[in-house]
Amino acid sequence: MLEGAELYFNVDHGYLEGLVRGCKASLLTQQDYINLVQCETLEDLKIHLQTTDYGNFLANQTNPLTVSKIDTEMRKRLCGEFEYFRNHSLEPLSTFLTYMTCSYMIDNVILLMNGALQKKSVKEILGKCHPLGRFTEMEAVNIAETPSDLFNAILVETPLAPFFQDCMSENALDELNIELLRNKLYKSYLETFYKFCKNHGDVTAEVMCPILEFEADRRAFIITLNSFGTELSKEDRETLYPTFGKLYPEGLRLLAQAEDFDQMKSIVDHYVVYKPLFEAVGGSGGKTLEDVFYEREVQMNVLAFNRQFHYGVFYAYVKLKEQEMRNIVWIAECISQRHRTKINSYIPIL
Amino acid sequence: MGSLFRSETMCLAQLFLQSGTAYECLSALGEKGLVQFRDLNQNVSSFQRKFVGEVKRCEELERILVYLVQEINRADISLPEGEASPPAPPLKQVLEMQEQLQKLEVELREVTKNKEKLRKNLLELIEYTHMLRVTKTFVKRNVEFEPTYEEFPSLENDSLLDYSCMQRLGAKLGFVSGLINQGKVEAFEKMLWRACKGYTIVSYAELDESLEDPETGEVIKWYVFLISFWGEQIGHKVKKICDCYHCHVYPYPNTAEERREIQEGLNTRIQDLYTVLHKTEDYLRQVLCKAAESVYSRVIQVKKMKAIYHMLNMCSFDVTNKCLIAEVWCPEADLQDLRRALEEGSRESGATIPSFMNIIPTKETPPTRIRTNKFTEGFQNIVDAYGVGSYREVNPALFTIITFPFLFAVMFGDFGHGFVMFLFALLLVLNENHPRLNQSQEIMRMFFNGRYILLLMGLFSVYTGLIYNDCFSKSVNLFGSKWNVSAMYSSSHTPTEHNKMVLWNDSVVRHNRVLQLDPNIPGVFRGPYPLGIDPIWNLATNRLTFLNSFKMKMSVILGIIHMTFGVILGIFNHLHFKKKFNIYLVSIPELLFILCIFGYLIFMIFYKWLVFSAETSRVAPSILIEFINMFLFPASKTNGLYTGQEHVQRVLLVVTALSVPVLFLGKPLFLLWLHNGRSCFGVNRRGYTLVRKDSEEEVSLLRNQDVEEGNTQMEDGCPEVTCEEFNFGEILMTQVIHSIEYCLGCISNTASYLRLWALSLAHAQLSDVLWAMLLRVGLRVDTTYGALLLLPVIALFVVLTIFILLIMEGLSAFLHAIRLHWVEFQNKFYVGAGTKFVPFSFSLLSSKFSKDDSVA
């Protein structure tokens, strides 16, 4: 990027940035959450959501209302907004937005392959796919038998293609291999995205890099945590870690050797950023590691809005909106299952 | 007009609605639109209110109705709009209505579902026949050209060989055929190639007709394709890929005979389907037609019902839960109507205990209600755009009706342009009931809403145009000019007079380019022109200098009168709000300040106009210098306008200087003195407190009464408002800021009124330029082409006149007139801190509906 990008950022992206900031302002407030938690039935929830920016997005749903209906409608709304951003974006923002969809595409591909493995019908699984990660070739995923097959036949023309370099293999796709494939794809994806943001420079790099670094570290932790007690070897484990972030390279090497949660915790003690997160686990309110990570993510995303003239706001907005949707779904689930004791453990968006 | 001068007196009334009759009472109130409801359940979130269930039911009904309207529109059946708006449905009918609608919806959904299914079926069959027809040519071509396929003989042979080999091995040559969306063909082919590694042969052809996409209903182009492949494995893959690209796959007949049979079968089935489909459609149409008759009134009824429940949600229940208590703001003039409406509602529901109302005293500021009609509405909107007036404040809209068009016209002054504008506005006014104008959009709507403003603006422009004597930048000689040019000639005077005066003779006229008329010569100037500017000025080269002097003085005079009027209106406010001290301590110093400086300026202008004539014009002093000298007390004495001028000016200055400290400190000190209990006047004290005690007792008595009647929420609103903290520093600061603003404002605002001059000058010059550059050029061309050229020139002149002079200049003059009102006039007295009275009225509701409906 040239110097002084602030001067002409608005020429290309000013409209969209304004729009996304407006959208961010319409996220549910603390007061909204307090009201939502008080709802007795899903109908109440719907009525309250009508008073917020969601409007009557559920108006055309026939009774009875279910959580999954709410979820699909919310996703559709987010997808509509995102499509609007994407259709009105110019380079390099449109590439940035494409990168954002890649993670959802990876998830969808993996979901479809898992479904094919369990002999479920494509239609059924398609319903579960995230609409942000939709692409035409998606439905043909289940004809592939090996990762290279998958690449050659189906994904070669999609934005996912470059991420396949590391995982071309002729192994049959069983459950473990699919999981490995997902992690490798994710690793490659995050690294490419990180490089893109770094090369872009400017405020975008300053905002996005920490967020992506956190994302990479989070993945590393979660891979480590999930690999305890599985047949995954330590060397294999290390290959799955994204090679950047705060933990890279020392922490990752140590993590690869870790054998249980306590060892992980002792490694984390060296990192000022993550130490308080791990300490918060299981503390007041019985938070899980996932919740703590989500909270941290929300914090970082909210901070992204403090800077101007960068693309990070788009990323942050989508992530915040996703978190909000997760919150609403959580609350809705608690209401519909009459399981009110845990209803307050949503992640507040500050 | 009294109602426009101040907003109406309001009172806070409590309605005790018996729970059985509440709905009917509100329905009656809504029809009349008399009262504004206060939300008594502000702390209760929307889904915890009492009538949520009913609101939900209304929403359900609305959803069904929206669906009905959608279906009716899709079937192209016109929706008859009822003239009168039906009243909200009685509660007994609601259930019935709901049942009816739900039944209708179920029926409709079923029929449309069937219809869709049939259509889809039919479409599939049609696609199948198309496919068969097209693929037949593929095969025929293959058969025909196979022997002569010389280009790739080896390949052909290979494949034939392969085929036979495969058959021998038990593998089957398979075909998949179907239709694919035009846009996906390329990707589809690529994918097939990649996935099957080339072990397939794809042939396709574009379909001539466009067919509907069964999923989206779009009419698009399709391709027919035929894939031939070997082996089961690849077959599966191909089928999956077909699924992925949403191809419509149909079984491929292997032999020609089979093909013919299928085709025949298809044809008969298509015939059958057509007849069934027609019948279904007819039936659907019947159902929809029946529904369309009542759907409009139903929609309005449901809207009304929903509005009633929303209002009921704002009411609170009393202790015994037997009646609802609503608090409403109601104009005192409408109380009688309110009572009647309540009675009506009670009677209608046949309740034994009538609903009743009770006026409660309050210290809260009521909303501002100003009744307008279609004429005053536009002017009121101009004022409201600045700020809705505080309760019972002097409403500037009343004066705006005249001053606004007048100030506009001063800037827009042109007889012709004004007349065009007047005609346009008149057209709008005369056709105001035309439905197309009522529903017009955006810009046209803006003009339509301001039609009466435009009308007056046009009229006033005609008037000022006459005064300026400007008609499309030309002067009109209506009464004959009062200047006589021939009197300047030497022949018309006796020789004795020749010596004193500079007269014209032939050589003077012939050799001078510019000649000056001298009003001192008898007979040249024969008195003033009866109306406005003498048309002879149109010919004069010093016309601009003359007009500038006139217009500048006029703007200052108008401005100061306008502002002084604003300050005087402030006195009415103080009188009404019983703050007499404000008159002595604020308004009068303000008046003195402006009149002693600028009032005196006006006096000087008029004095100079009246006293000095053409003969004495040489000795007339400059007003500007005199005015500056007034402040400077110069050593060297000028002639002055009149004797004793110096003393008068000194006195005026002293008065001005004295009024400033009064303005700054008077009000805060007085308030401080009041606050300290008028410590200097011990005598008054007893009487004052006594009176206050009395009134307090009265209020508390009233409140007790309310409590007895079961009213509990009175307490939380009132007591907070009553006690006002006294903060001397704050009062002093506001007053100082106000005073500084006023004193400086007097000067800058006066200067601001000069925009009247500037804009009228700009307008006159622009129209002059347009005339000189365009029409005069057109008129000067000689007679042969002249007539031909004149037509486009006139057309251009008209277009430019309308767009630049009327619309653009008009808009700018409009904006400046608004500014002069908002900033220069209204800041002298108008607070504009009120809230608008929004009555609960169905008429506001149904107008909103019709807009929604047109969108849907």
Short mmCIF file of C-alpha atoms in Angstrom, two decimals, chain A residues 33-342:
data_model
loop_
_atom_site.label_atom_id
_atom_site.label_comp_id
_atom_site.label_asym_id
_atom_site.label_seq_id
_atom_site.Cartn_x
_atom_site.Cartn_y
_atom_site.Cartn_z
CA TYR A 33 -30.21 -9.37 26.50
CA ILE A 34 -31.70 -8.71 29.90
CA ASN A 35 -35.12 -8.58 28.31
CA LEU A 36 -34.50 -11.65 26.19
CA VAL A 37 -33.49 -13.68 29.20
CA GLN A 38 -36.80 -12.88 30.84
CA CYS A 39 -38.79 -14.38 27.99
CA GLU A 40 -41.02 -17.27 28.89
CA THR A 41 -41.61 -18.73 25.44
CA LEU A 42 -40.11 -18.46 21.99
CA GLU A 43 -43.08 -16.30 21.01
CA ASP A 44 -42.01 -13.79 23.64
CA LEU A 45 -38.53 -13.92 22.22
CA LYS A 46 -39.89 -13.21 18.79
CA ILE A 47 -41.88 -10.23 20.04
CA HIS A 48 -38.88 -8.80 21.76
CA LEU A 49 -36.65 -9.30 18.74
CA GLN A 50 -39.22 -7.37 16.75
CA THR A 51 -38.47 -4.29 18.80
CA THR A 52 -34.78 -4.55 17.93
CA ASP A 53 -33.12 -4.17 14.58
CA TYR A 54 -34.09 -7.66 13.57
CA GLY A 55 -37.55 -6.30 12.84
CA ASN A 56 -40.17 -8.79 11.89
CA PHE A 57 -37.83 -11.24 10.23
CA LEU A 58 -39.83 -14.05 11.74
CA ALA A 59 -43.18 -12.68 10.61
CA ASN A 60 -43.66 -15.11 7.79
CA GLN A 61 -42.82 -18.18 9.80
CA THR A 62 -45.76 -20.39 10.48
CA ASN A 63 -46.26 -21.68 13.97
CA PRO A 64 -44.87 -23.34 15.92
CA LEU A 65 -41.63 -21.46 16.15
CA THR A 66 -38.53 -23.54 16.69
CA VAL A 67 -34.97 -22.67 17.56
CA SER A 68 -33.70 -23.93 14.23
CA LYS A 69 -36.13 -21.68 12.36
CA ILE A 70 -34.85 -18.67 14.28
CA ASP A 71 -31.29 -19.74 13.59
CA THR A 72 -31.82 -20.16 9.84
CA GLU A 73 -33.60 -16.84 9.54
CA MET A 74 -30.84 -15.04 11.43
CA ARG A 75 -28.21 -16.68 9.27
CA LYS A 76 -30.13 -15.67 6.18
CA ARG A 77 -30.16 -12.08 7.37
CA LEU A 78 -26.45 -12.05 8.05
CA CYS A 79 -25.84 -13.69 4.70
CA GLY A 80 -27.96 -11.07 2.97
CA GLU A 81 -25.96 -8.29 4.59
CA PHE A 82 -22.69 -9.95 3.72
CA GLU A 83 -23.72 -10.49 0.12
CA TYR A 84 -24.55 -6.82 -0.07
CA PHE A 85 -21.10 -5.88 1.22
CA ARG A 86 -19.51 -8.29 -1.19
CA ASN A 87 -21.44 -7.12 -4.22
CA HIS A 88 -20.53 -3.52 -3.54
CA SER A 89 -16.91 -4.09 -2.66
CA LEU A 90 -13.88 -3.24 -4.73
CA GLU A 91 -10.44 -4.80 -4.69
CA PRO A 92 -8.69 -5.51 -2.38
CA LEU A 93 -11.66 -5.51 -0.05
CA SER A 94 -13.44 -8.10 -2.15
CA THR A 95 -10.48 -10.46 -1.81
CA PHE A 96 -10.54 -9.83 1.90
CA LEU A 97 -14.21 -10.72 2.01
CA THR A 98 -13.55 -13.85 -0.04
CA TYR A 99 -10.94 -14.87 2.51
CA MET A 100 -13.54 -14.39 5.18
CA THR A 101 -15.91 -16.83 3.51
CA CYS A 102 -13.17 -19.46 3.12
CA SER A 103 -13.39 -20.62 6.71
CA TYR A 104 -17.08 -21.28 6.29
CA MET A 105 -16.41 -23.08 3.02
CA ILE A 106 -13.91 -25.36 4.71
CA ASP A 107 -16.42 -26.14 7.42
CA ASN A 108 -19.08 -26.90 4.84
CA VAL A 109 -16.83 -29.20 2.83
CA ILE A 110 -15.87 -31.12 5.93
CA LEU A 111 -19.47 -31.30 7.05
CA LEU A 112 -20.53 -32.71 3.69
CA MET A 113 -17.78 -35.26 3.64
CA ASN A 114 -18.61 -36.42 7.13
CA GLY A 115 -22.19 -36.69 6.05
CA ALA A 116 -21.23 -38.75 3.03
CA LEU A 117 -19.22 -41.02 5.29
CA GLN A 118 -22.25 -41.58 7.49
CA LYS A 119 -24.43 -42.12 4.41
CA LYS A 120 -26.70 -39.20 5.09
CA SER A 121 -28.53 -37.57 2.24
CA VAL A 122 -26.94 -34.49 0.75
CA LYS A 123 -30.14 -32.45 1.09
CA GLU A 124 -30.26 -32.98 4.81
CA ILE A 125 -26.69 -31.84 5.31
CA LEU A 126 -27.03 -28.93 2.93
CA GLY A 127 -29.58 -27.49 5.31
CA LYS A 128 -26.98 -27.47 8.03
CA CYS A 129 -24.30 -25.79 5.95
CA HIS A 130 -23.49 -22.22 6.74
CA PRO A 131 -24.95 -20.01 3.99
CA LEU A 132 -21.85 -17.81 3.98
CA GLY A 133 -19.76 -20.74 2.82
CA ARG A 134 -21.97 -21.87 -0.01
CA PHE A 135 -20.57 -22.55 -3.44
CA THR A 136 -21.90 -24.43 -6.43
CA GLU A 137 -19.48 -27.31 -6.47
CA MET A 138 -20.22 -28.00 -2.85
CA GLU A 139 -22.85 -30.64 -3.43
CA ALA A 140 -20.53 -32.79 -5.46
CA VAL A 141 -18.06 -33.12 -2.59
CA ASN A 142 -19.18 -36.62 -1.74
CA ILE A 143 -18.03 -38.14 -4.99
CA ALA A 144 -14.44 -37.69 -3.90
CA GLU A 145 -12.71 -40.55 -2.17
CA THR A 146 -9.30 -39.13 -1.45
CA PRO A 147 -8.13 -35.61 -0.70
CA SER A 148 -6.36 -35.32 -4.04
CA ASP A 149 -9.53 -36.50 -5.72
CA LEU A 150 -11.38 -33.79 -3.88
CA PHE A 151 -8.94 -31.21 -5.02
CA ASN A 152 -8.67 -32.30 -8.62
CA ALA A 153 -12.29 -32.79 -9.32
CA ILE A 154 -14.16 -30.36 -7.25
CA LEU A 155 -12.29 -27.66 -5.45
CA VAL A 156 -9.72 -26.74 -8.03
CA GLU A 157 -11.69 -23.72 -9.16
CA THR A 158 -12.84 -22.52 -5.79
CA PRO A 159 -10.94 -20.10 -3.55
CA LEU A 160 -10.07 -23.10 -1.40
CA ALA A 161 -7.71 -24.57 -3.99
CA PRO A 162 -4.50 -22.90 -2.78
CA PHE A 163 -4.94 -24.34 0.68
CA PHE A 164 -4.63 -27.87 -0.58
CA GLN A 165 -0.87 -27.88 -1.15
CA ASP A 166 -0.10 -29.56 2.13
CA CYS A 167 -2.79 -32.13 2.20
CA MET A 168 -2.68 -33.85 -1.14
CA SER A 169 -2.71 -37.50 -0.22
CA GLU A 170 -4.19 -40.68 -1.50
CA ASN A 171 -5.44 -41.82 1.88
CA ALA A 172 -9.00 -42.90 1.99
CA LEU A 173 -11.21 -40.37 3.68
CA ASP A 174 -12.16 -41.77 7.04
CA GLU A 175 -13.19 -39.78 10.05
CA LEU A 176 -9.69 -39.13 11.33
CA ASN A 177 -8.40 -38.16 7.95
CA ILE A 178 -11.23 -35.75 7.42
CA GLU A 179 -10.44 -34.10 10.72
CA LEU A 180 -6.79 -33.91 9.74
CA LEU A 181 -7.80 -32.47 6.40
CA ARG A 182 -9.88 -29.83 8.10
CA ASN A 183 -7.05 -28.79 10.36
CA LYS A 184 -4.53 -28.71 7.56
CA LEU A 185 -6.85 -26.68 5.40
CA TYR A 186 -7.48 -24.33 8.27
CA LYS A 187 -3.80 -23.98 8.97
CA SER A 188 -3.06 -23.19 5.37
CA TYR A 189 -6.03 -20.84 5.18
CA LEU A 190 -5.08 -18.91 8.28
CA GLU A 191 -1.51 -18.60 7.14
CA THR A 192 -2.52 -17.28 3.74
CA PHE A 193 -5.04 -14.89 5.21
CA TYR A 194 -2.45 -13.69 7.69
CA LYS A 195 0.05 -13.12 4.93
CA PHE A 196 -2.54 -11.24 2.92
CA CYS A 197 -3.32 -8.90 5.79
CA LYS A 198 0.35 -8.42 6.59
CA ASN A 199 1.17 -7.57 2.99
CA HIS A 200 -1.71 -5.18 2.83
CA GLY A 201 -0.11 -3.19 5.61
CA ASP A 202 -1.59 -0.09 7.14
CA VAL A 203 -4.26 -0.16 9.78
CA THR A 204 -5.71 -3.33 8.30
CA ALA A 205 -2.57 -5.22 9.23
CA GLU A 206 -2.42 -3.60 12.64
CA VAL A 207 -5.97 -4.62 13.40
CA MET A 208 -6.29 -7.94 11.64
CA CYS A 209 -2.95 -9.50 12.56
CA PRO A 210 -3.61 -9.67 16.31
CA ILE A 211 -7.07 -11.09 15.64
CA LEU A 212 -5.72 -13.76 13.31
CA GLU A 213 -2.84 -14.50 15.66
CA PHE A 214 -5.31 -15.09 18.39
CA GLU A 215 -7.32 -17.29 16.06
CA ALA A 216 -4.20 -19.32 15.23
CA ASP A 217 -3.27 -19.73 18.87
CA ARG A 218 -6.77 -20.71 19.74
CA ARG A 219 -6.69 -23.39 17.08
CA ALA A 220 -3.39 -24.64 18.41
CA PHE A 221 -4.81 -24.93 21.91
CA ILE A 222 -7.92 -26.65 20.73
CA ILE A 223 -6.06 -29.10 18.53
CA THR A 224 -3.84 -29.95 21.46
CA LEU A 225 -6.77 -30.36 23.77
CA ASN A 226 -8.67 -32.54 21.34
CA SER A 227 -5.69 -34.73 20.53
CA PHE A 228 -5.22 -35.90 24.11
CA GLY A 229 -5.98 -39.58 24.21
CA THR A 230 -6.24 -40.08 20.46
CA GLU A 231 -3.94 -41.96 18.15
CA LEU A 232 -2.56 -38.74 16.70
CA SER A 233 1.19 -38.71 17.06
CA LYS A 234 2.98 -35.71 18.49
CA GLU A 235 4.79 -35.00 15.23
CA ASP A 236 1.54 -35.03 13.33
CA ARG A 237 0.06 -32.77 15.89
CA GLU A 238 2.78 -30.23 15.40
CA THR A 239 2.18 -30.15 11.66
CA LEU A 240 -1.38 -29.07 12.26
CA TYR A 241 -0.50 -25.91 14.17
CA PRO A 242 -0.71 -22.69 12.15
CA THR A 243 2.83 -21.34 11.97
CA PHE A 244 2.32 -17.84 13.27
CA GLY A 245 0.84 -16.18 16.29
CA LYS A 246 2.05 -15.44 19.77
CA LEU A 247 2.88 -19.07 20.47
CA TYR A 248 4.98 -19.56 17.38
CA PRO A 249 7.55 -21.10 17.39
CA GLU A 250 8.54 -21.90 20.98
CA GLY A 251 5.13 -22.34 22.44
CA LEU A 252 3.98 -24.56 19.64
CA ARG A 253 6.93 -26.86 20.09
CA LEU A 254 6.13 -27.14 23.78
CA LEU A 255 2.46 -27.63 23.09
CA ALA A 256 3.26 -30.47 20.76
CA GLN A 257 4.89 -32.25 23.67
CA ALA A 258 2.10 -31.62 26.13
CA GLU A 259 0.24 -34.63 27.39
CA ASP A 260 -2.56 -33.29 29.51
CA PHE A 261 -4.36 -30.10 30.40
CA ASP A 262 -2.08 -29.30 33.34
CA GLN A 263 0.99 -29.43 31.17
CA MET A 264 -0.75 -27.15 28.72
CA LYS A 265 -1.52 -24.76 31.51
CA SER A 266 2.09 -24.65 32.64
CA ILE A 267 3.14 -23.82 29.08
CA VAL A 268 0.58 -21.08 28.92
CA ASP A 269 1.96 -19.54 32.10
CA HIS A 270 4.81 -18.16 30.00
CA TYR A 271 2.39 -16.08 27.96
CA VAL A 272 0.97 -13.00 29.60
CA VAL A 273 -1.89 -12.78 27.14
CA TYR A 274 -3.24 -16.27 27.66
CA LYS A 275 -2.47 -16.79 31.30
CA PRO A 276 -5.50 -14.91 32.60
CA LEU A 277 -7.70 -16.72 30.10
CA PHE A 278 -6.68 -20.13 31.38
CA GLU A 279 -7.00 -18.96 34.93
CA ALA A 280 -10.58 -17.89 34.30
CA VAL A 281 -11.54 -21.40 33.20
CA GLY A 282 -13.76 -23.16 35.66
CA GLY A 283 -13.79 -20.13 37.92
CA SER A 284 -16.91 -18.19 38.69
CA GLY A 285 -19.88 -19.50 36.75
CA GLY A 286 -18.04 -22.58 35.51
CA LYS A 287 -16.77 -21.14 32.26
CA THR A 288 -15.31 -23.48 29.72
CA LEU A 289 -12.15 -22.76 27.77
CA GLU A 290 -14.35 -22.18 24.73
CA ASP A 291 -16.37 -19.50 26.50
CA VAL A 292 -13.22 -17.76 27.65
CA PHE A 293 -11.86 -17.75 24.13
CA TYR A 294 -15.13 -16.42 22.78
CA GLU A 295 -15.08 -13.61 25.30
CA ARG A 296 -11.58 -12.69 24.32
CA GLU A 297 -12.54 -12.79 20.64
CA VAL A 298 -15.50 -10.50 21.22
CA GLN A 299 -13.24 -8.11 23.07
CA MET A 300 -10.77 -7.97 20.20
CA ASN A 301 -13.49 -7.56 17.62
CA VAL A 302 -15.12 -4.73 19.48
CA LEU A 303 -11.76 -3.01 19.71
CA ALA A 304 -11.39 -3.29 15.94
CA PHE A 305 -14.10 -0.66 15.61
CA ASN A 306 -11.95 1.88 17.41
CA ARG A 307 -9.75 2.35 14.35
CA GLN A 308 -10.85 3.71 11.04
CA PHE A 309 -9.87 3.09 7.43
CA HIS A 310 -9.31 -0.64 7.57
CA TYR A 311 -11.02 -3.86 6.54
CA GLY A 312 -10.95 -5.41 9.98
CA VAL A 313 -14.36 -3.94 10.74
CA PHE A 314 -15.97 -6.30 8.25
CA TYR A 315 -14.34 -9.30 9.83
CA ALA A 316 -15.14 -8.05 13.29
CA TYR A 317 -18.74 -7.31 12.42
CA VAL A 318 -19.40 -10.75 10.99
CA LYS A 319 -17.76 -12.39 13.99
CA LEU A 320 -19.70 -10.23 16.43
CA LYS A 321 -22.92 -10.92 14.63
CA GLU A 322 -22.15 -14.64 14.74
CA GLN A 323 -21.55 -14.40 18.45
CA GLU A 324 -24.82 -12.58 18.84
CA MET A 325 -26.58 -15.29 16.89
CA ARG A 326 -24.96 -17.93 19.07
CA ASN A 327 -26.19 -16.01 22.10
CA ILE A 328 -29.73 -15.80 20.81
CA VAL A 329 -29.73 -19.47 19.91
CA TRP A 330 -28.38 -20.32 23.34
CA ILE A 331 -31.07 -18.29 25.04
CA ALA A 332 -33.72 -19.73 22.74
CA GLU A 333 -32.53 -23.27 23.46
CA CYS A 334 -32.61 -22.61 27.18
CA ILE A 335 -36.13 -21.30 26.87
CA SER A 336 -37.45 -24.09 24.71
CA GLN A 337 -35.84 -26.79 26.86
CA ARG A 338 -36.97 -25.08 30.06
CA HIS A 339 -33.43 -25.17 31.30
CA ARG A 340 -33.24 -21.72 32.76
CA THR A 341 -30.40 -22.15 35.20
CA LYS A 342 -27.76 -21.69 32.53
#
